[in-house]
Short mmCIF file of C-alpha atoms and ligand atoms in Angstrom, two decimals:
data_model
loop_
_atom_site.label_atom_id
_atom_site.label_comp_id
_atom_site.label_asym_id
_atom_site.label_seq_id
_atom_site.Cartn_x
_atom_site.Cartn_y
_atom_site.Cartn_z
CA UNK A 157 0.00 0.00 0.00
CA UNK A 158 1.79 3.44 -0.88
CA UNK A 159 2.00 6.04 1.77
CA UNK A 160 -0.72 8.80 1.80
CA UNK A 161 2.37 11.33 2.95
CA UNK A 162 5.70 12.02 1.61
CA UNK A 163 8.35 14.53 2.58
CA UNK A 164 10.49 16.05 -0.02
CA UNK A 165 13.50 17.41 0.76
CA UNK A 166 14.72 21.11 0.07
CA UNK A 167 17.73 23.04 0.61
CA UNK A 168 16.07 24.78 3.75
CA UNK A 169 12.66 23.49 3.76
CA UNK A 170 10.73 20.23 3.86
CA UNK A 171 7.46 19.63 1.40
CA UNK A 172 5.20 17.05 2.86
CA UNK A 173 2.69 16.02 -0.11
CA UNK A 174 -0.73 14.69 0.75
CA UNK A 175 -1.66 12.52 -1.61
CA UNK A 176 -5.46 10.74 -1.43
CA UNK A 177 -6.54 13.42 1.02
CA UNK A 178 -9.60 15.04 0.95
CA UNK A 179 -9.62 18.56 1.46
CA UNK A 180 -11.80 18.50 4.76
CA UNK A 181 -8.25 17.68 6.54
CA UNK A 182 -7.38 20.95 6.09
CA UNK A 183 -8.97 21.65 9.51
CA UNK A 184 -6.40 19.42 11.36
CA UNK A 185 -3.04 20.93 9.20
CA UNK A 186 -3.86 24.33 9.93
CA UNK A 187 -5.20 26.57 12.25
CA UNK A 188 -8.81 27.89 11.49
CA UNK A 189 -8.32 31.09 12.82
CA UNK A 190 -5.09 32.24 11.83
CA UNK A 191 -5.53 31.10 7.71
CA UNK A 192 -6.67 32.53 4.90
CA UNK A 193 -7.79 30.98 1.83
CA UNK A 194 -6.84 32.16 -1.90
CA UNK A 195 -8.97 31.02 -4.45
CA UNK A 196 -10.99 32.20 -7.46
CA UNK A 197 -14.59 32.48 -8.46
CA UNK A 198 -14.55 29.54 -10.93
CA UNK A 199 -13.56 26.80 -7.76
CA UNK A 200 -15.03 29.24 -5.00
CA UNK A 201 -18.25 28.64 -7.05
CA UNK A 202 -17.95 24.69 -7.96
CA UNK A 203 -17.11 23.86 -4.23
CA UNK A 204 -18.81 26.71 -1.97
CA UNK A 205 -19.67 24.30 0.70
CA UNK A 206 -15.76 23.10 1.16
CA UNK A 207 -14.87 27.19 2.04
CA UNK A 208 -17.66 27.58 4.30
CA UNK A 209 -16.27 28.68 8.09
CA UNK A 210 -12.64 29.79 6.32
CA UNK A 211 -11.58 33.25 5.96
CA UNK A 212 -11.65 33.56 1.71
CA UNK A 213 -10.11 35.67 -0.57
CA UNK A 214 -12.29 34.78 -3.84
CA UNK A 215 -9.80 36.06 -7.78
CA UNK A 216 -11.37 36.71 -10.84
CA UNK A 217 -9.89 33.60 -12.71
CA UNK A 218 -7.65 33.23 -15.76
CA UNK A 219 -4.25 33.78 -16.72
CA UNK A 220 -5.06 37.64 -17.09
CA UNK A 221 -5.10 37.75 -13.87
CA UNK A 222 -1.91 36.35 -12.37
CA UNK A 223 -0.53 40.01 -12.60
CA UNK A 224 0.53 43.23 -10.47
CA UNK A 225 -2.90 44.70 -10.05
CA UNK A 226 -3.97 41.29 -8.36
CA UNK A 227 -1.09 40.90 -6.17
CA UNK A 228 -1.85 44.70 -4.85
CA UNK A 229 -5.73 43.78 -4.04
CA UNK A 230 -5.11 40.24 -2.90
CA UNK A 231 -2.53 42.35 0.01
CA UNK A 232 -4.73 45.30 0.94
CA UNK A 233 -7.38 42.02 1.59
CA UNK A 234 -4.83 40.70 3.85
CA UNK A 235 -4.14 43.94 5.75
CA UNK A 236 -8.31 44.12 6.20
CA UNK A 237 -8.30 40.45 7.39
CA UNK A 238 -5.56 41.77 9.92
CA UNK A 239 -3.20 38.89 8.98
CA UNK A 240 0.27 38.77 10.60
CA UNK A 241 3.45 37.20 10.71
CA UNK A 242 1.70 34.20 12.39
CA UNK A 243 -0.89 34.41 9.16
CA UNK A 244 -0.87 30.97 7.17
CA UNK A 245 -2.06 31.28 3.41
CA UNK A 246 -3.66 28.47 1.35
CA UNK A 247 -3.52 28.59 -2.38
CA UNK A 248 -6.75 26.59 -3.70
CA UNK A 249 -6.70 26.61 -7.73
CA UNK A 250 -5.08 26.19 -10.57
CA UNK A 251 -2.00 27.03 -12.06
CA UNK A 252 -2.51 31.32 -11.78
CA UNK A 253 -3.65 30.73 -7.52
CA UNK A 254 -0.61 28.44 -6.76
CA UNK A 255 1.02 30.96 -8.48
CA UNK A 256 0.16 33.96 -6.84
CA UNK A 257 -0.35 32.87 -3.69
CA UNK A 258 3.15 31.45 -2.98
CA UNK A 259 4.36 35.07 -4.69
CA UNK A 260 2.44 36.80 -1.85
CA UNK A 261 3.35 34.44 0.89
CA UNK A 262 7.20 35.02 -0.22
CA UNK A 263 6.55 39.02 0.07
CA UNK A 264 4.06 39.96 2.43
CA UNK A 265 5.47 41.24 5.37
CA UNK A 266 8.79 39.51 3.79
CA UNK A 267 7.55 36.42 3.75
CA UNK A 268 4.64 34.13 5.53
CA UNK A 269 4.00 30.38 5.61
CA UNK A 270 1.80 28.49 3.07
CA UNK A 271 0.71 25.75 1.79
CA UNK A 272 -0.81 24.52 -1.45
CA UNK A 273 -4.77 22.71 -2.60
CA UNK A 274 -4.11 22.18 -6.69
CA UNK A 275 -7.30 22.06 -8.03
CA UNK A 276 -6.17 21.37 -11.97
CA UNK A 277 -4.49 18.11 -13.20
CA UNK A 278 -2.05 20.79 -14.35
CA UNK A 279 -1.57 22.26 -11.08
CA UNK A 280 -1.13 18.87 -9.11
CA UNK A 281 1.58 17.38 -11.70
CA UNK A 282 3.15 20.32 -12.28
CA UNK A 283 2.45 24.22 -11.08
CA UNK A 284 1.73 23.26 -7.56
CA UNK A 285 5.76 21.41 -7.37
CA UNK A 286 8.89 23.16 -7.23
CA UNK A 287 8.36 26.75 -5.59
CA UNK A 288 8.81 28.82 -8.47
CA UNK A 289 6.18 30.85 -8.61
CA UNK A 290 5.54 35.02 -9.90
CA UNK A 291 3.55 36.91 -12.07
CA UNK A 292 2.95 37.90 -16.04
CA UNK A 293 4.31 41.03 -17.36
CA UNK A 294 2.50 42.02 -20.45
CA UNK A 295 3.31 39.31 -22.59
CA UNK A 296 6.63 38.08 -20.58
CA UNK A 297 5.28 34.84 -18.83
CA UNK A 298 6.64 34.51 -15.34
CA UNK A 299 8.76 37.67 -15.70
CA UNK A 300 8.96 38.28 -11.69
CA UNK A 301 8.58 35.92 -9.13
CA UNK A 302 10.67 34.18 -6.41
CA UNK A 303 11.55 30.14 -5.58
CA UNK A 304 9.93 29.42 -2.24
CA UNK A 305 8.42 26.27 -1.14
CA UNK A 306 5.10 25.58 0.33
CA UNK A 307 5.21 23.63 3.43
CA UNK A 308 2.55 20.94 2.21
CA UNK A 309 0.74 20.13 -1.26
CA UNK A 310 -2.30 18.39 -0.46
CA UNK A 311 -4.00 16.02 -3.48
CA UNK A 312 -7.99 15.94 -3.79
CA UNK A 313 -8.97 14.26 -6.73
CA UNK A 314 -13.00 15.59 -5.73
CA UNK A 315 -11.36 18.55 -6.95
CA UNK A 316 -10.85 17.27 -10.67
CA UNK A 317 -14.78 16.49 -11.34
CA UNK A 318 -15.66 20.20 -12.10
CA UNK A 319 -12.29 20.57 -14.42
CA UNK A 320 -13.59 21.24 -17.79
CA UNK A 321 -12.14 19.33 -20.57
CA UNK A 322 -9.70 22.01 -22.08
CA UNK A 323 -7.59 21.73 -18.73
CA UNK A 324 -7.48 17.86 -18.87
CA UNK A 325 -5.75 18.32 -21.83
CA UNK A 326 -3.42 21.15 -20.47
CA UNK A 327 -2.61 18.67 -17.60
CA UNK A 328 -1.83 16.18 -19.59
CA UNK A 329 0.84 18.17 -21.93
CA UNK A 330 2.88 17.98 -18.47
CA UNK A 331 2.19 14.61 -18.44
CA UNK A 332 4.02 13.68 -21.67
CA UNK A 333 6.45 16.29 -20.75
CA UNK A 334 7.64 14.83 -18.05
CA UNK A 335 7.13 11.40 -19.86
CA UNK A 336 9.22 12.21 -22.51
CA UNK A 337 11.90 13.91 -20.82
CA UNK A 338 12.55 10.92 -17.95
CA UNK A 339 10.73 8.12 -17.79
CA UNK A 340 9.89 5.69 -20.96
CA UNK A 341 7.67 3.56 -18.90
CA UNK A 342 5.07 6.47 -18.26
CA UNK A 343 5.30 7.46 -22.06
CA UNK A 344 4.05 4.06 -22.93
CA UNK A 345 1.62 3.47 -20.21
CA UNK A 346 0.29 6.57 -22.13
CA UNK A 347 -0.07 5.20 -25.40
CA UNK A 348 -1.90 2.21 -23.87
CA UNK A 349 -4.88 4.37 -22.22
CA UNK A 350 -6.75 7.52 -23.09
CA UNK A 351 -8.02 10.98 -21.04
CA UNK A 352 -11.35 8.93 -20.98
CA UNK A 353 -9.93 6.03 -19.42
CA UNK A 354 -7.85 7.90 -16.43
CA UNK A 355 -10.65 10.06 -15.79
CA UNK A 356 -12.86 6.96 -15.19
CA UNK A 357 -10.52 5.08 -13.01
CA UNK A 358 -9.81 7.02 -9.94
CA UNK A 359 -6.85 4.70 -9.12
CA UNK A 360 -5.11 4.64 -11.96
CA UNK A 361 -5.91 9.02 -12.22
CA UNK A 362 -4.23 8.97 -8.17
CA UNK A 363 -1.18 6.77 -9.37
CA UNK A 364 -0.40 8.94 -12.37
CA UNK A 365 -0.47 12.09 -10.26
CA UNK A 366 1.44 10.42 -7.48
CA UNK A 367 3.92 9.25 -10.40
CA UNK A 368 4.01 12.83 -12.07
CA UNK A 369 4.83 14.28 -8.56
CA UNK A 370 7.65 11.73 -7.91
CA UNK A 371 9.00 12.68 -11.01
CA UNK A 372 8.71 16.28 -10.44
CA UNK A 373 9.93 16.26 -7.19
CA UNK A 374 13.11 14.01 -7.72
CA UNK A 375 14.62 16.74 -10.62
CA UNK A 376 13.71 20.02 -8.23
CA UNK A 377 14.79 18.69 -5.09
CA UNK A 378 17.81 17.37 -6.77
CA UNK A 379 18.29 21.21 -8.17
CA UNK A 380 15.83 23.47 -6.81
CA UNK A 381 17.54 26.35 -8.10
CA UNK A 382 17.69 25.95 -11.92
CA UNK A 383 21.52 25.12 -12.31
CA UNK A 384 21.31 21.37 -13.96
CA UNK A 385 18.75 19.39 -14.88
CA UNK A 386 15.69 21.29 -13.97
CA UNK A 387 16.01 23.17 -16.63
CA UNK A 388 14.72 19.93 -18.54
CA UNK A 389 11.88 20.73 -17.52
CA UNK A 390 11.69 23.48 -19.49
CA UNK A 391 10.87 21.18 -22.53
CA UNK A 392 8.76 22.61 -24.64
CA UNK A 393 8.41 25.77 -22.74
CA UNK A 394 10.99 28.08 -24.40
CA UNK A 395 8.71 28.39 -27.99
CA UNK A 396 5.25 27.71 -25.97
CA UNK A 397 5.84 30.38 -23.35
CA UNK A 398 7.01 32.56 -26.98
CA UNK A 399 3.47 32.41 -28.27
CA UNK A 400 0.96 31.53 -25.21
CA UNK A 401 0.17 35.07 -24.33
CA UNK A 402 0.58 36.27 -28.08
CA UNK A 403 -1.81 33.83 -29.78
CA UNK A 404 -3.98 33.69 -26.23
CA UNK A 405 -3.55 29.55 -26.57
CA UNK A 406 -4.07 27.78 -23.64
CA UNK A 407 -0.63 26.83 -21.32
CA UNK A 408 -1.53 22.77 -22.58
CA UNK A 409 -1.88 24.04 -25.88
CA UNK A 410 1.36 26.40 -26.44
CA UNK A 411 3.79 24.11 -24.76
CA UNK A 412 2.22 20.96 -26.95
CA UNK A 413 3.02 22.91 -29.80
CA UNK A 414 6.68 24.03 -28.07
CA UNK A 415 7.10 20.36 -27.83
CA UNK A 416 6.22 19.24 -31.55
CA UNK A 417 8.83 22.03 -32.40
CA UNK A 418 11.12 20.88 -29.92
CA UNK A 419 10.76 17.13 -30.87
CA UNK A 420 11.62 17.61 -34.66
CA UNK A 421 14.19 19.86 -34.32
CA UNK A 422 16.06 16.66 -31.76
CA UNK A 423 15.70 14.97 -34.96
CA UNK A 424 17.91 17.67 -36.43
CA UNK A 425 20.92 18.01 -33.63
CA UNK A 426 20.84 14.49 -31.98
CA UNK A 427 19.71 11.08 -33.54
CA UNK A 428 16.72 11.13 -32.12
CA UNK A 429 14.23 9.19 -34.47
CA UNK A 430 10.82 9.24 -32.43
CA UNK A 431 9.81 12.26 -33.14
CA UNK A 432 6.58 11.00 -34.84
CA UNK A 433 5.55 9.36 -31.58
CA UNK A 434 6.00 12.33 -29.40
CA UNK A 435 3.40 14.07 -31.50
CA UNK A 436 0.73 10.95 -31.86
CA UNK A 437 0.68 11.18 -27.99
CA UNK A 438 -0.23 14.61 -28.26
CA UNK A 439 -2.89 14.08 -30.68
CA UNK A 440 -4.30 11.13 -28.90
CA UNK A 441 -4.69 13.58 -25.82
CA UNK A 442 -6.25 16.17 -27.66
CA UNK A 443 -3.34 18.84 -27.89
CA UNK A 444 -2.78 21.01 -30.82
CA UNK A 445 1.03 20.22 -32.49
CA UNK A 446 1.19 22.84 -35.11
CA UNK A 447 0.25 26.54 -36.09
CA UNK A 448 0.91 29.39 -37.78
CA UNK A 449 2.80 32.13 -36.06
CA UNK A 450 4.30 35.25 -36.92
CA UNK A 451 7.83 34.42 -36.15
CA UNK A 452 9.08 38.15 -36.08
CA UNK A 453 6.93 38.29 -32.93
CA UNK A 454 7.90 34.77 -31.42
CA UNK A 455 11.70 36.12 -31.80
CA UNK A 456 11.23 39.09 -30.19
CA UNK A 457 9.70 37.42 -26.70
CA UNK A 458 12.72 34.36 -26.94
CA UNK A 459 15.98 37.65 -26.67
CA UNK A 460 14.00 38.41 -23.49
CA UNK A 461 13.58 34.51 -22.44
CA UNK A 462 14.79 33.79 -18.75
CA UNK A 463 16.96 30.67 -20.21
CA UNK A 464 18.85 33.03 -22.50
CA UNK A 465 22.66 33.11 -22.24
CA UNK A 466 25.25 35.11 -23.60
CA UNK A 467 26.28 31.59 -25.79
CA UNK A 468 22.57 31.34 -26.49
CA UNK A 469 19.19 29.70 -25.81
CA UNK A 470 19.88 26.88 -23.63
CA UNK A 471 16.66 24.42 -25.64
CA UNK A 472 15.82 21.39 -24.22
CA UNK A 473 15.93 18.22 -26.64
CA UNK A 474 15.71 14.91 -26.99
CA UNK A 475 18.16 12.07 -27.10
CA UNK A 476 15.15 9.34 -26.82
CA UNK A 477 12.04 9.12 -24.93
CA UNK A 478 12.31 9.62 -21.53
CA UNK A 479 16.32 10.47 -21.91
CA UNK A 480 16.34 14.76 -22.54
CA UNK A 481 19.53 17.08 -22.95
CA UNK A 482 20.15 20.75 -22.97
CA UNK A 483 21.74 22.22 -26.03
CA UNK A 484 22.95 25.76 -26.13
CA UNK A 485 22.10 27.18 -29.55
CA UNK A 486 22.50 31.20 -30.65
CA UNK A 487 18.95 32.59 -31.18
CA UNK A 488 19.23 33.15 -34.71
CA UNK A 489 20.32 29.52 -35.81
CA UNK A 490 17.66 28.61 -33.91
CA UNK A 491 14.81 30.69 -35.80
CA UNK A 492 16.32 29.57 -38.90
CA UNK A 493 15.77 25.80 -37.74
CA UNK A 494 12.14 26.58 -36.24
CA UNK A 495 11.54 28.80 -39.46
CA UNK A 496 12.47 25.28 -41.21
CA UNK A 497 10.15 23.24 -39.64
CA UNK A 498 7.34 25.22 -40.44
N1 LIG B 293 5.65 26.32 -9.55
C1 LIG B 293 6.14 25.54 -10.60
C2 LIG B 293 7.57 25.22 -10.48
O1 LIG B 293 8.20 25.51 -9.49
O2 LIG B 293 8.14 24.64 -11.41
#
């Protein structure tokens, strides 16, 4: 029987995740009085009863959102809910909440505990891990933020039966990420089922978060700061987070196409030869794997690009499935290649 609780590591903090936990056990992690709940309207709305009796701070929802201006009102609600030092926030949502809400934690009176309810298959295999968290800047993705861990993650699947279908398939571009940057076994246990099939089969849906967290979890503890192989997890990212805000594409969406991009041009620099496969899994889980862009534009967001060095764009690649490498290529070789592609 697997453990319900595991503790992860970090430089200077331990992560216990909760997997299998229902969300009512909130009451006995943290104290009632002292919390306060982020959220937005979308989950605030879809599981009212679950907030009732917490102090709530309820976000418009969307990507839009995860900005300055929120930040600003999210903190004068603090100050009005009096919280202190001794305050304990709770990020419940998605990807933008989890987000924001260990960016505010990490500033607020320079710095509070929190911990973190993903509501999103997105946000449990992926947004809610790692600490990195921040805000947009126009169109620059995740332009200003900080690395700061939560002190638990805790995993309620209950959450997952009001997640529209869209962000099944944005959770499950992470999915084949991760898949196709470590672990070969996952990638194929993916070919065998469907989105229909792990959303019907609650065991199989808890051991493929569980898994995705694992994997997660191993690369960032191993590097929480971003000087070796997390940046693998990056796959993807580099073109996706180029035309997410531009071409207002979901995060699923852009970073399935990033990876279509990223998976021919492997073809190109390594011998990687499955290129074909890596895009059938995206298909067969509904994500988008090519589109028209205006590449003037995409260029113009990758010279700002956090993973930019003075050698070039450090782009994640592919050696095989489940085996990934970083290659540092100059940014205009590498619009000539994605220019190719097209
Ligand atoms: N919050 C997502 C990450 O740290 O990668």
């Amino acid at each position: 029987m697997a453990r319900n609780t595991i503790d992860f590591l970090f430089f200077q903090a331990t992560v216990a995740c909760h997997f299998n936990t229902k969300f009512a056990s909130l009451e006995k992690m943290t104290d009632k009085e002292k919390t306060i709940i982020i959220t937005d309207e979308h989950v605030f709305a879809a599981h009212r009863k679950k907030f009732r009796g917490w102090n709530t701070i309820v976000l418009k929802p969307g990507e839009e959102y995860k900005i300055q201006v929120t930040v600003d009102v999210i903190i004068e609600q603090l100050i009005a809910f009096g919280a202190d030092r001794q305050s304990f926030l709770v990020g419940v949502g998605g990807g933008v909440i989890t987000d924001i809400t260990g960016y505010v934690a990490g500033i607020y009176m320079r710095g509070i505990r929190f911990g973190l309810v993903p509501t999103s298959l997105l946000a449990m295999v992926d947004a809610a891990i790692g600490g990195k968290n921040g805000i947009d800047i126009g169109i620059y993705k995740n332009m200003v933020g900080l690395i700061r861990q939560p002190e638990w993650i805790l995993f309620d699947i209950d959450f997952l039966k009001s997640l529209p279908l869209i962000e099944w398939r944005n959770g499950f571009a992470e999915i084949i990420k991760h898949a196709a940057i470590r672990d070969a076994a996952l990638f194929r246990l993916l070919q065998q089922q469907t989105l229909t099939g792990f959303r019907r089969q609650p065991k199989l849906l808890e051991r493929l978060i569980r898994t995705n967290v694992l994997i997660k979890m191993k690369i960032v503890t191993e590097d929480e700061f971003e000087k070796g192989d997390r940046k693998l997890l990056n796959f993807g990212h580099t073109l996706g987070h180029a035309i997410e805000n531009q071409y207002e594409l979901s995060h699923g969406q852009a970073i399935s196409i990033g990876m279509t991009y990223a998976a021919l041009l492997s073809e190109q620099l390594t011998n990687f030869k499955q290129a074909i496969s890596v895009i059938d899994l995206l298909e067969r889980y509904g994500l988008p794997t090519r589109a028209a862009f205006d590449w003037k534009k995409v260029e113009k967001v990758l010279a700002m690009d956090k993973k930019k060095s003075l050698v070039g764009m450090q782009y994640v690649i592919l050696k095989k499935i489940g085996d990934a490498v970083i290659h540092t290529i100059p940014v205009p070789e590498l619009m000539n290649h994605l220019r190719n592609l097209n």
